[in-house]
Amino acid sequence: MKATATAGSNIAIVKYWGARDAALNLPANGSISLTLDAARTTTTVRFDPALKSDALVLNGRETGGAALAHVSAHLDRLRAFAGVRVPALVETANTFPEGAGIASSASGFAALTVAAAAALGLRLSERELSALARLGSGSACRSVVGGWAEWLPGTRHEDSYAVQIAPPEHWDVRDLVAVVSTEAKAVPSAKGHERAASSPLFQARLREVEGRLPAVRRAILERDFHALGVLAEADALSMHAIMLTSAPPLLYWLPATVELIRQVWQWRAEGLPCYFTIDAGPNVHILTLPQAVPHVAARLRALPYVQQIIPCGPGPAPRLIPNGA
Amino acid sequence: MKATATAGSNIAIVKYWGARDAALNLPANGSISLTLDAARTTTTVRFDPALKSDALVLNGRETGGAALAHVSAHLDRLRAFAGVRVPALVETANTFPEGAGIASSASGFAALTVAAAAALGLRLSERELSALARLGSGSACRSVVGGWAEWLPGTRHEDSYAVQIAPPEHWDVRDLVAVVSTEAKAVPSAKGHERAASSPLFQARLREVEGRLPAVRRAILERDFHALGVLAEADALSMHAIMLTSAPPLLYWLPATVELIRQVWQWRAEGLPCYFTIDAGPNVHILTLPQAVPHVAARLRALPYVQQIIPCGPGPAPRLIPNGA
């Protein structure tokens, strides 16, 4: 009744923004991401009849409130699947700081799903695990898949899950996360998804993404870094255009975000292979290739407003750790 | 054969972005603006058979190149109208610095059109003057109208001109222009207009603007400052969303632009009546009411990245100055 799993977060090249069904986390559009190696969550789940209720230890601290409620609701889904009603202790830790622009809910719910399923002795396919992880946090479904993952949006729970486009070893693209703020966002992503459809431009984005998905798939399969980068920047700007035109508008950028966009364009003009993408926050992910990592990192370190650089590469699917923490 | 005219620039509440016909400056959408009092261009045109060719003196300096060519092409239209072929000396000066986020082409071509028409003895209606000014620079057609002006987009030259929604004395809304950079834009507006249709979101913006125009008209007629401000911010963000999603993307914002957007929202949360709008550049126009001007100006002066504040209010239609400069 105990298992430990570790899962990587992911960075989306085509973003998930706006839900078709907010309760089921069915997305309005398909999305594509790279599962990351260095930004990981490791989670141990122990089901124990001696416990009075579920408990959560997050980065070494007992945590209640909304975070515990969210985890408990997710455990309920897995318990219902297994036909048990035993409370669980969940101990979870991230290798990266929260609020750094890395989706801890993606790696968190991927690790929780895989660990809880194993602890309950459930034999689930990757597809089933991905769909289940999605119920905890939409983009977690992509973190159940290693390497390059595509979330097939679907129209009901069973049909909305991620599949692998290419394994991590297919293509060594790097993501240097430039952290410019670790403050909690004024509007969490979940609330933002609800607001997406208020943008008069939203339906046009959905049509645009339909065309972008095959282009990104092709760029990945052909290892065309320029194509991938241009598509990644265009999709990030498209998502932020939807945010800016929502009612009321959502502005996740800080001054440093704009400065970094301009820097990335400048460095590229100077010959460095680098492109940005930006999630629902102010931090900037810089996509680059292994040989350029030292150069990009050196330039980032020279910028006073970059608080931290988190270097990531392609990561594997979640795995169980036999002698868990 | 000589006349002097002075004309105010204007700030658009609903922006012109994207042309239906680039040669004729027929816009893809209607737009609404306020003609400004303090940001003016004064232009003297003297037709003189003794001149070898047109000459331009801009802010006291003889100027050739593209600026002179642009002015000459505009004079040709008026000369063709009048049936004369006499060269002209054009002396023009702005009350505001160039590149400050105030459209000098709007006041410039409004003043040039009115002065040249008078110097040539042409008796033109406001509608004819507005359409002619538009051929020089699209938004100049709105500066031919005093106060609150709407540019009716039309489908051919004669049908594309501005009309007055309300005179300047109808409603004393102020525009404090917060200048954060006076550098020339990397991509001039004329080039930007050509790129607008490359945004997958552009058609959706055009549909959105169809609904915004009557709402802005109503806000002006009812002197509803909150409604006007929310609509102005939404339209500015919509135009910048189109810019960001063009191919290649257009980013006119600087870090200070984002900081000012956030400041305006903060000040409003504190009770100050202020809303922003942003043209194709990094500078921020802060719309406010007379009683709040000292408070907004004091806060702007406290921001180290605001280089200059240019206070404007509603301005009249262009007028001829009898004993011209």
XYZ file of C-alpha atoms in Angstrom:
650
model
C 0.000 0.000 0.000
C 2.997 2.284 -0.487
C 4.829 3.498 -3.570
C 7.117 6.310 -4.673
C 7.165 7.858 -8.127
C 9.134 10.643 -9.720
C 7.871 12.694 -12.660
C 9.201 15.641 -14.662
C 7.342 18.844 -15.330
C 6.870 19.863 -18.955
C 7.162 22.959 -21.081
C 4.473 23.441 -23.703
C 5.424 24.372 -27.252
C 1.708 24.633 -28.114
C -0.098 25.852 -25.014
C -3.243 24.689 -23.283
C -5.336 27.794 -22.634
C -9.078 27.557 -22.134
C -11.139 24.539 -21.123
C -13.919 22.818 -22.990
C -15.048 21.320 -19.682
C -13.583 22.895 -16.552
C -14.700 20.098 -14.198
C -13.075 17.365 -16.286
C -10.129 19.515 -17.452
C -11.038 18.829 -21.061
C -9.062 21.424 -23.018
C -10.396 23.668 -25.772
C -7.384 22.748 -27.928
C -4.696 20.118 -28.334
C -1.225 20.914 -27.027
C 2.345 19.688 -27.380
C 5.102 19.748 -24.770
C 8.504 18.480 -23.801
C 8.719 16.586 -20.510
C 11.670 17.947 -18.521
C 14.414 16.031 -16.743
C 15.731 18.437 -14.117
C 12.416 19.893 -12.927
C 10.949 16.927 -11.094
C 8.496 16.047 -8.370
C 9.032 12.936 -6.263
C 6.007 11.677 -4.366
C 5.449 8.851 -1.913
C 1.912 7.671 -1.268
C 1.197 5.353 1.663
C -2.352 4.136 2.180
C -2.818 3.322 5.833
C -6.060 2.277 7.599
C -4.592 3.696 10.826
C -4.799 7.254 9.447
C -7.871 9.291 10.330
C -7.763 11.236 7.060
C -5.487 12.095 4.184
C -2.377 14.081 5.021
C 0.040 15.993 2.803
C 3.682 16.795 3.434
C 4.875 19.250 0.773
C 8.627 19.885 0.612
C 8.933 18.643 4.219
C 6.068 20.698 5.659
C 2.660 19.378 6.625
C 0.183 21.215 4.434
C -3.591 21.527 4.635
C -6.090 23.803 2.984
C -6.662 23.921 -0.729
C -3.533 21.918 -1.572
C -4.574 18.979 0.619
C -8.166 19.183 -0.636
C -6.902 19.053 -4.215
C -4.716 16.003 -3.475
C -7.512 14.264 -1.526
C -9.967 14.762 -4.371
C -7.446 13.176 -6.691
C -6.838 10.236 -4.354
C -10.626 9.743 -4.211
C -10.640 9.107 -7.966
C -7.957 6.453 -7.609
C -9.582 4.914 -4.521
C -12.895 4.729 -6.398
C -11.057 2.959 -9.214
C -9.569 0.456 -6.749
C -12.697 0.153 -4.634
C -10.964 1.121 -1.386
C -11.621 3.880 1.168
C -8.310 3.959 3.019
C -6.738 7.367 3.877
C -3.242 8.135 2.614
C -0.144 10.034 3.637
C 1.346 11.862 0.657
C 4.908 13.136 0.890
C 6.021 15.171 -2.055
C 9.020 17.328 -2.942
C 10.070 19.333 -5.977
C 13.625 19.744 -7.276
C 12.718 23.301 -8.316
C 11.332 26.324 -6.458
C 7.593 26.938 -6.673
C 6.480 29.971 -8.633
C 9.556 29.736 -10.837
C 7.518 29.376 -13.996
C 7.757 25.606 -13.927
C 4.424 23.849 -13.614
C 4.684 21.994 -10.316
C 1.083 20.850 -10.724
C 2.064 19.008 -13.927
C 4.891 17.004 -12.355
C 3.028 16.842 -9.051
C -0.155 15.233 -10.330
C 1.770 12.960 -12.699
C 3.873 11.651 -9.794
C 0.864 11.439 -7.469
C -1.165 9.480 -10.017
C 1.603 6.993 -10.776
C 2.539 6.512 -7.115
C -1.040 6.163 -5.867
C -1.977 3.737 -8.654
C 1.033 1.566 -7.779
C 0.318 1.721 -4.050
C -3.226 0.603 -4.741
C -2.014 -2.214 -6.988
C -3.867 -0.816 -9.979
C -2.591 -2.004 -13.334
C -3.252 0.985 -15.560
C -2.061 1.738 -19.075
C -0.124 4.932 -19.804
C -3.276 6.244 -21.466
C -5.354 5.589 -18.351
C -2.707 7.145 -16.102
C -2.483 10.185 -18.376
C -6.260 10.712 -18.384
C -6.374 10.305 -14.597
C -3.489 12.741 -14.052
C -5.386 15.240 -16.234
C -8.264 15.259 -13.746
C -5.821 16.535 -11.107
C -4.249 19.194 -13.317
C -4.746 19.468 -17.075
C -1.135 19.638 -18.178
C -0.172 16.765 -15.839
C -1.469 14.377 -18.512
C 1.503 15.374 -20.685
C 3.982 14.690 -17.870
C 2.842 11.027 -17.761
C 4.525 10.716 -21.168
C 8.299 10.947 -21.610
C 9.942 13.243 -24.148
C 7.741 15.025 -26.682
C 4.096 14.623 -25.774
C 0.843 15.624 -27.432
C -2.371 16.000 -25.476
C -5.265 14.775 -27.598
C -8.072 17.021 -26.372
C -10.957 14.566 -26.705
C -14.568 15.195 -25.816
C -14.937 12.986 -22.719
C -12.692 11.753 -19.919
C -11.451 8.566 -21.611
C -10.499 10.364 -24.836
C -8.472 13.201 -23.336
C -4.899 12.080 -22.681
C -1.358 12.504 -23.941
C 0.604 10.362 -26.365
C 4.278 10.372 -27.196
C 5.416 12.068 -30.412
C 9.070 11.140 -29.838
C 11.082 9.785 -26.902
C 13.465 12.043 -24.927
C 16.547 10.685 -26.701
C 15.105 11.632 -30.103
C 16.226 15.255 -29.821
C 18.248 17.051 -27.160
C 16.523 20.428 -26.934
C 17.290 22.407 -23.777
C 15.064 24.689 -21.769
C 16.828 27.311 -19.650
C 14.232 28.726 -17.314
C 15.038 32.365 -16.571
C 13.363 33.183 -13.268
C 12.536 36.877 -12.896
C 9.925 36.536 -10.148
C 8.772 33.845 -7.762
C 5.744 35.755 -6.487
C 2.466 33.878 -6.680
C 0.390 34.918 -9.682
C -2.489 37.304 -9.014
C -4.735 35.085 -11.142
C -4.015 31.325 -11.004
C -4.039 29.372 -14.270
C -7.271 27.587 -13.367
C -9.081 30.937 -13.129
C -7.353 32.104 -16.292
C -8.651 29.116 -18.275
C -12.176 30.144 -17.344
C -11.550 33.638 -18.671
C -10.071 32.558 -22.020
C -13.403 32.353 -23.818
C -14.142 35.985 -22.885
C -11.506 37.074 -25.390
C -13.090 38.006 -28.738
C -9.963 36.520 -30.317
C -10.210 33.114 -28.617
C -12.048 31.206 -31.342
C -9.542 32.496 -33.880
C -6.709 31.163 -31.691
C -8.360 27.736 -31.583
C -8.488 27.640 -35.386
C -4.874 28.834 -35.536
C -3.720 26.082 -33.173
C -5.314 23.451 -35.419
C -2.779 24.417 -38.038
C 0.107 24.795 -35.628
C -0.112 21.307 -34.113
C 0.917 19.381 -37.273
C 3.660 21.944 -37.942
C 5.099 21.442 -34.436
C 4.826 17.645 -34.766
C 6.774 17.860 -38.024
C 9.429 20.171 -36.534
C 9.956 17.667 -33.703
C 10.126 14.617 -35.969
C 12.496 16.395 -38.389
C 14.513 17.975 -35.555
C 14.046 21.392 -37.175
C 15.033 23.724 -34.343
C 14.328 26.966 -36.183
C 10.830 25.803 -37.122
C 10.168 24.613 -33.566
C 11.386 27.880 -32.091
C 9.373 30.147 -34.386
C 6.250 28.069 -33.690
C 6.908 28.100 -29.932
C 7.267 31.893 -29.856
C 4.180 32.380 -32.019
C 2.086 30.120 -29.804
C 3.261 31.769 -26.589
C 2.488 35.219 -27.979
C -0.889 33.957 -29.195
C -1.766 32.661 -25.720
C -0.680 35.939 -24.123
C -2.681 37.839 -26.768
C -5.753 35.905 -25.590
C -4.905 36.746 -21.978
C -4.476 40.450 -22.783
C -7.819 40.579 -24.592
C -9.820 38.696 -21.976
C -12.424 40.573 -19.954
C -11.002 41.727 -17.628
C -7.542 41.540 -19.220
C -4.855 39.263 -17.859
C -1.284 40.560 -17.924
C 1.179 37.959 -16.662
C 4.231 39.818 -17.967
C 6.568 41.909 -15.899
C 8.981 44.518 -17.293
C 11.730 41.864 -17.167
C 9.610 39.566 -19.336
C 9.563 42.142 -22.132
C 13.271 42.771 -21.681
C 14.004 39.033 -22.001
C 11.878 38.693 -25.148
C 13.915 41.505 -26.688
C 17.183 39.946 -25.473
C 16.333 36.568 -27.008
C 15.598 38.224 -30.330
C 18.850 40.177 -30.080
C 20.919 37.079 -29.252
C 19.336 35.216 -32.145
C 20.173 38.098 -34.477
C 23.759 37.635 -33.252
C 23.664 33.970 -34.271
C 22.711 32.109 -31.077
C 20.070 29.412 -31.545
C 17.521 30.499 -28.934
C 13.773 31.057 -28.812
C 11.482 31.923 -25.949
C 8.262 30.557 -24.635
C 6.256 31.903 -21.702
C 3.622 30.127 -19.618
C 0.933 31.794 -17.506
C 3.480 33.827 -15.559
C 6.331 36.313 -15.976
C 9.240 33.870 -16.260
C 10.803 33.106 -19.608
C 11.763 29.653 -20.886
C 14.617 29.859 -23.351
C 14.726 26.959 -25.774
C 18.183 26.272 -27.089
C 20.544 23.507 -28.247
C 23.253 21.810 -26.138
C 26.233 23.556 -27.772
C 24.675 26.987 -27.147
C 23.778 26.387 -23.481
C 27.002 27.896 -22.043
C 26.633 31.015 -24.202
C 22.962 31.568 -23.427
C 23.523 30.855 -19.729
C 26.425 33.336 -19.574
C 24.284 36.044 -21.122
C 21.425 35.294 -18.759
C 23.751 35.443 -15.756
C 24.831 38.927 -16.835
C 21.256 40.246 -16.542
C 20.657 41.673 -13.064
C 16.919 40.999 -13.162
C 17.336 37.253 -13.763
C 17.211 35.790 -10.265
C 17.917 32.194 -11.154
C 18.504 29.959 -14.168
C 17.134 26.413 -14.122
C 18.635 24.293 -16.907
C 16.437 21.459 -18.170
C 16.525 18.905 -20.959
C 14.218 16.175 -22.274
C 13.024 13.908 -19.502
C 11.619 10.379 -19.317
C 8.156 9.190 -18.346
C 7.453 8.984 -14.593
C 9.038 5.985 -12.951
C 8.514 4.128 -9.726
C 11.364 4.163 -7.260
C 11.608 0.671 -5.698
C 12.890 1.626 -2.255
C 10.980 4.853 -2.077
C 11.844 7.759 0.185
C -0.445 81.669 -52.477
C 0.523 81.459 -48.799
C -1.322 80.241 -45.725
C -0.604 79.006 -42.221
C -2.663 76.397 -40.370
C -2.386 74.779 -36.982
C -3.802 71.342 -36.172
C -3.835 69.094 -33.129
C -2.721 65.502 -33.069
C -5.226 62.946 -31.830
C -5.311 59.947 -29.534
C -7.368 57.009 -30.706
C -9.797 55.310 -28.330
C -10.545 52.721 -31.027
C -7.383 52.230 -33.044
C -6.730 52.087 -36.756
C -4.591 49.014 -37.391
C -4.473 47.353 -40.768
C -5.376 48.813 -44.157
C -8.023 47.731 -46.610
C -6.126 49.623 -49.303
C -2.580 50.654 -48.417
C -2.176 53.057 -51.352
C -5.334 55.014 -50.488
C -4.991 54.577 -46.704
C -8.435 53.011 -46.556
C -8.562 51.360 -43.118
C -9.715 47.835 -42.352
C -11.882 49.201 -39.526
C -13.515 52.382 -38.274
C -11.808 54.267 -35.458
C -12.604 56.946 -32.894
C -10.248 59.532 -31.426
C -9.958 62.724 -29.462
C -8.228 65.620 -31.187
C -5.676 67.123 -28.788
C -5.093 70.757 -27.918
C -1.522 70.884 -26.633
C 0.106 68.554 -29.154
C -0.046 70.681 -32.290
C 1.644 71.162 -35.629
C 1.746 74.597 -37.217
C 2.507 74.661 -40.921
C 3.000 77.463 -43.415
C 2.743 76.660 -47.115
C 3.894 79.184 -49.687
C 3.497 78.355 -53.355
C 6.104 80.278 -55.300
C 6.863 80.006 -59.047
C 10.411 81.194 -58.286
C 11.151 77.934 -56.440
C 12.868 75.169 -58.412
C 11.175 72.432 -56.412
C 9.334 71.798 -53.165
C 11.272 72.449 -49.978
C 10.568 71.434 -46.401
C 11.717 73.107 -43.214
C 10.889 70.860 -40.272
C 11.279 72.384 -36.809
C 13.655 74.988 -38.283
C 15.835 72.571 -40.247
C 15.752 72.102 -44.010
C 14.791 68.472 -44.542
C 14.946 66.272 -47.661
C 14.682 62.551 -48.231
C 11.588 60.558 -47.403
C 9.948 63.340 -45.371
C 10.141 65.824 -48.252
C 9.009 63.171 -50.747
C 5.991 62.405 -48.559
C 5.081 66.102 -48.307
C 5.632 66.663 -52.043
C 3.402 63.739 -52.938
C 0.714 65.234 -50.747
C 1.125 68.698 -52.310
C 0.796 67.060 -55.743
C -2.696 65.880 -54.781
C -3.714 69.400 -53.804
C -2.031 70.938 -56.864
C -3.868 68.474 -59.087
C -7.100 69.530 -57.403
C -6.309 73.193 -58.032
C -4.851 72.627 -61.481
C -1.517 74.288 -60.692
C 2.076 73.055 -60.887
C 3.832 75.611 -58.688
C 6.453 74.384 -56.166
C 5.992 75.195 -52.511
C 8.027 75.968 -49.435
C 6.595 74.164 -46.403
C 7.658 75.309 -42.945
C 6.342 73.165 -40.150
C 6.916 72.867 -36.410
C 5.518 70.679 -33.652
C 4.821 71.769 -30.083
C 5.840 68.285 -28.942
C 8.975 66.167 -29.423
C 8.939 63.607 -32.219
C 8.901 59.969 -31.190
C 7.059 60.848 -27.982
C 4.127 58.625 -28.797
C 2.133 61.489 -30.253
C 1.292 61.054 -33.907
C 3.084 63.960 -35.586
C 1.923 62.637 -38.942
C -1.716 63.108 -37.880
C -1.355 66.778 -36.905
C 1.239 67.294 -39.630
C -0.858 66.157 -42.558
C -3.980 67.821 -41.157
C -2.168 71.158 -40.924
C -0.472 70.683 -44.307
C -3.772 69.871 -46.014
C -5.618 72.819 -44.523
C -2.760 75.278 -45.152
C -2.070 74.110 -48.709
C -5.761 74.135 -49.625
C -6.067 77.705 -48.336
C -2.879 78.820 -50.090
C -4.245 77.427 -53.343
C -7.601 79.124 -52.798
C -9.441 75.803 -52.765
C -12.831 75.894 -51.092
C -13.123 72.432 -49.620
C -15.598 71.011 -47.138
C -14.386 69.467 -43.876
C -15.224 66.073 -45.392
C -13.078 66.773 -48.455
C -10.216 68.069 -46.303
C -10.461 65.027 -44.051
C -10.355 62.586 -46.958
C -7.419 64.464 -48.497
C -5.489 64.516 -45.203
C -6.065 60.743 -44.995
C -4.107 60.241 -48.208
C -1.084 61.805 -46.486
C -1.414 59.800 -43.269
C -4.445 57.713 -42.331
C -5.099 59.074 -38.867
C -4.649 62.679 -40.091
C -8.250 62.524 -41.342
C -9.380 62.490 -37.692
C -7.275 65.559 -36.845
C -9.225 67.595 -39.424
C -12.172 67.260 -37.021
C -12.229 68.961 -33.612
C -13.027 67.107 -30.401
C -14.285 63.538 -30.636
C -13.933 62.216 -34.155
C -14.934 59.020 -35.894
C -13.261 57.846 -39.073
C -15.833 56.212 -41.323
C -13.720 53.601 -43.092
C -15.478 53.652 -46.478
C -14.570 51.616 -49.517
C -13.202 54.346 -51.810
C -11.393 57.679 -51.401
C -14.482 59.906 -51.177
C -16.175 57.723 -48.542
C -13.282 57.447 -46.103
C -13.163 60.502 -43.817
C -13.810 61.568 -40.247
C -16.911 63.124 -38.748
C -17.423 64.759 -35.388
C -19.147 62.760 -32.635
C -18.993 65.663 -30.165
C -17.160 69.012 -30.044
C -14.168 69.549 -27.735
C -16.226 71.438 -25.143
C -18.640 68.479 -24.823
C -16.377 66.623 -22.389
C -13.074 67.590 -20.808
C -11.131 64.330 -20.844
C -7.385 64.711 -20.410
C -4.554 62.730 -21.932
C -1.277 62.738 -20.024
C 1.321 61.325 -22.353
C 3.969 59.482 -20.353
C 7.091 59.405 -22.495
C 9.390 56.471 -21.701
C 11.374 56.498 -24.943
C 11.840 58.836 -27.884
C 13.802 56.368 -30.006
C 12.465 55.841 -33.510
C 10.418 52.651 -33.797
C 12.149 49.673 -35.394
C 9.043 49.106 -37.541
C 7.155 52.258 -38.620
C 3.349 52.214 -38.386
C 2.960 52.133 -42.184
C 4.891 48.843 -42.305
C 2.971 47.575 -39.305
C -0.371 48.150 -41.028
C 0.782 45.896 -43.851
C 1.609 43.174 -41.367
C -1.706 43.276 -39.470
C -3.492 40.827 -41.765
C -0.772 38.224 -41.113
C -2.145 37.786 -37.587
C -4.518 34.795 -37.391
C -6.504 36.896 -34.904
C -6.936 39.939 -37.161
C -10.360 39.109 -38.631
C -11.654 38.466 -35.107
C -10.408 41.903 -34.057
C -12.257 43.515 -36.962
C -15.498 41.859 -35.844
C -14.810 42.892 -32.248
C -14.262 46.528 -33.263
C -17.656 46.565 -35.009
C -19.197 46.118 -31.576
C -16.823 48.486 -29.814
C -17.486 51.525 -32.013
C -21.116 52.085 -30.935
C -20.150 51.458 -27.298
C -17.417 54.128 -27.483
C -19.768 56.558 -29.251
C -22.284 56.030 -26.439
C -19.647 56.470 -23.710
C -18.627 59.793 -25.290
C -22.177 61.079 -25.730
C -23.112 60.039 -22.176
C -19.785 61.243 -20.737
C -19.301 57.833 -19.104
C -15.601 57.935 -18.202
C -15.407 54.425 -16.775
C -16.998 52.942 -19.911
C -14.708 54.982 -22.154
C -11.641 53.943 -20.190
C -12.408 50.230 -20.142
C -13.120 50.312 -23.882
C -9.937 52.290 -24.571
C -7.779 49.803 -22.645
C -9.485 46.836 -24.297
C -8.954 48.266 -27.764
C -5.316 49.139 -27.129
C -4.637 45.635 -25.829
C -6.503 44.158 -28.794
C -4.349 46.128 -31.245
C -1.180 45.063 -29.441
C -2.449 41.469 -29.421
C -2.671 41.682 -33.229
C 0.852 43.110 -33.358
C 2.213 40.334 -31.116
C 0.612 37.625 -33.259
C 1.672 39.031 -36.623
C 4.262 37.152 -38.657
C 6.896 38.110 -37.730
C 5.648 39.426 -34.380
C 5.674 43.135 -33.583
C 6.503 44.120 -30.008
C 6.270 47.877 -29.503
C 6.334 47.642 -25.706
C 9.330 48.320 -23.529
C 9.696 47.165 -19.909
C 8.483 50.607 -18.801
C 5.315 50.154 -20.864
C 4.373 47.065 -18.847
C 5.273 48.834 -15.621
C 3.006 51.778 -16.521
C 0.089 49.488 -17.406
C 0.427 47.924 -13.958
C 0.752 51.330 -12.301
C -2.404 52.633 -13.965
C -4.323 49.585 -12.760
C -2.897 50.088 -9.284
C -3.791 53.791 -9.159
C -7.288 52.982 -10.354
C -7.629 50.375 -7.615
C -6.694 53.175 -5.212
C -9.550 55.318 -6.550
C -7.942 57.533 -9.207
C -9.923 57.808 -12.439
C -7.266 56.778 -14.981
C -7.049 54.391 -17.902
C -4.282 53.783 -20.406
C -4.089 53.575 -24.133
C -1.002 52.800 -26.200
C -0.360 53.538 -29.876
C 2.188 51.796 -32.084
C 5.042 52.572 -29.727
C 6.198 52.167 -26.128
C 4.768 55.381 -24.659
C 1.621 55.313 -22.571
C -1.277 57.755 -22.832
C -3.089 58.100 -19.541
C -6.692 59.172 -19.902
C -8.002 60.972 -16.859
C -10.349 63.745 -15.711
C -9.375 67.364 -14.882
C -9.661 67.027 -11.097
C -7.333 63.984 -11.114
C -4.650 65.511 -13.343
C -2.455 66.817 -10.464
C -2.592 63.437 -8.698
C -1.811 61.383 -11.792
C 0.915 63.810 -12.862
C 2.543 63.675 -9.413
C 2.619 59.887 -9.516
C 4.047 59.907 -13.023
C 6.759 62.373 -12.002
C 7.808 59.984 -9.229
C 8.592 57.235 -11.738
C 12.249 57.397 -12.770
C 11.614 55.797 -16.159
C 9.084 58.456 -17.236
C 11.232 60.951 -19.148
C 8.548 63.538 -19.817
C 4.843 64.146 -19.305
C 2.883 65.963 -21.995
C -0.533 67.086 -20.726
C -3.244 67.363 -23.387
C -6.963 68.031 -23.494
C -9.644 68.144 -26.172
C -8.628 70.336 -29.081
C -10.465 72.175 -31.849
C -10.451 71.564 -35.580
C -7.472 72.957 -37.492
C -7.629 76.681 -38.045
C -5.946 79.127 -40.346
C -3.718 81.723 -38.745
C -4.273 85.050 -40.564
C -0.799 86.555 -40.203
C 0.997 83.255 -40.467
C 4.505 82.655 -39.207
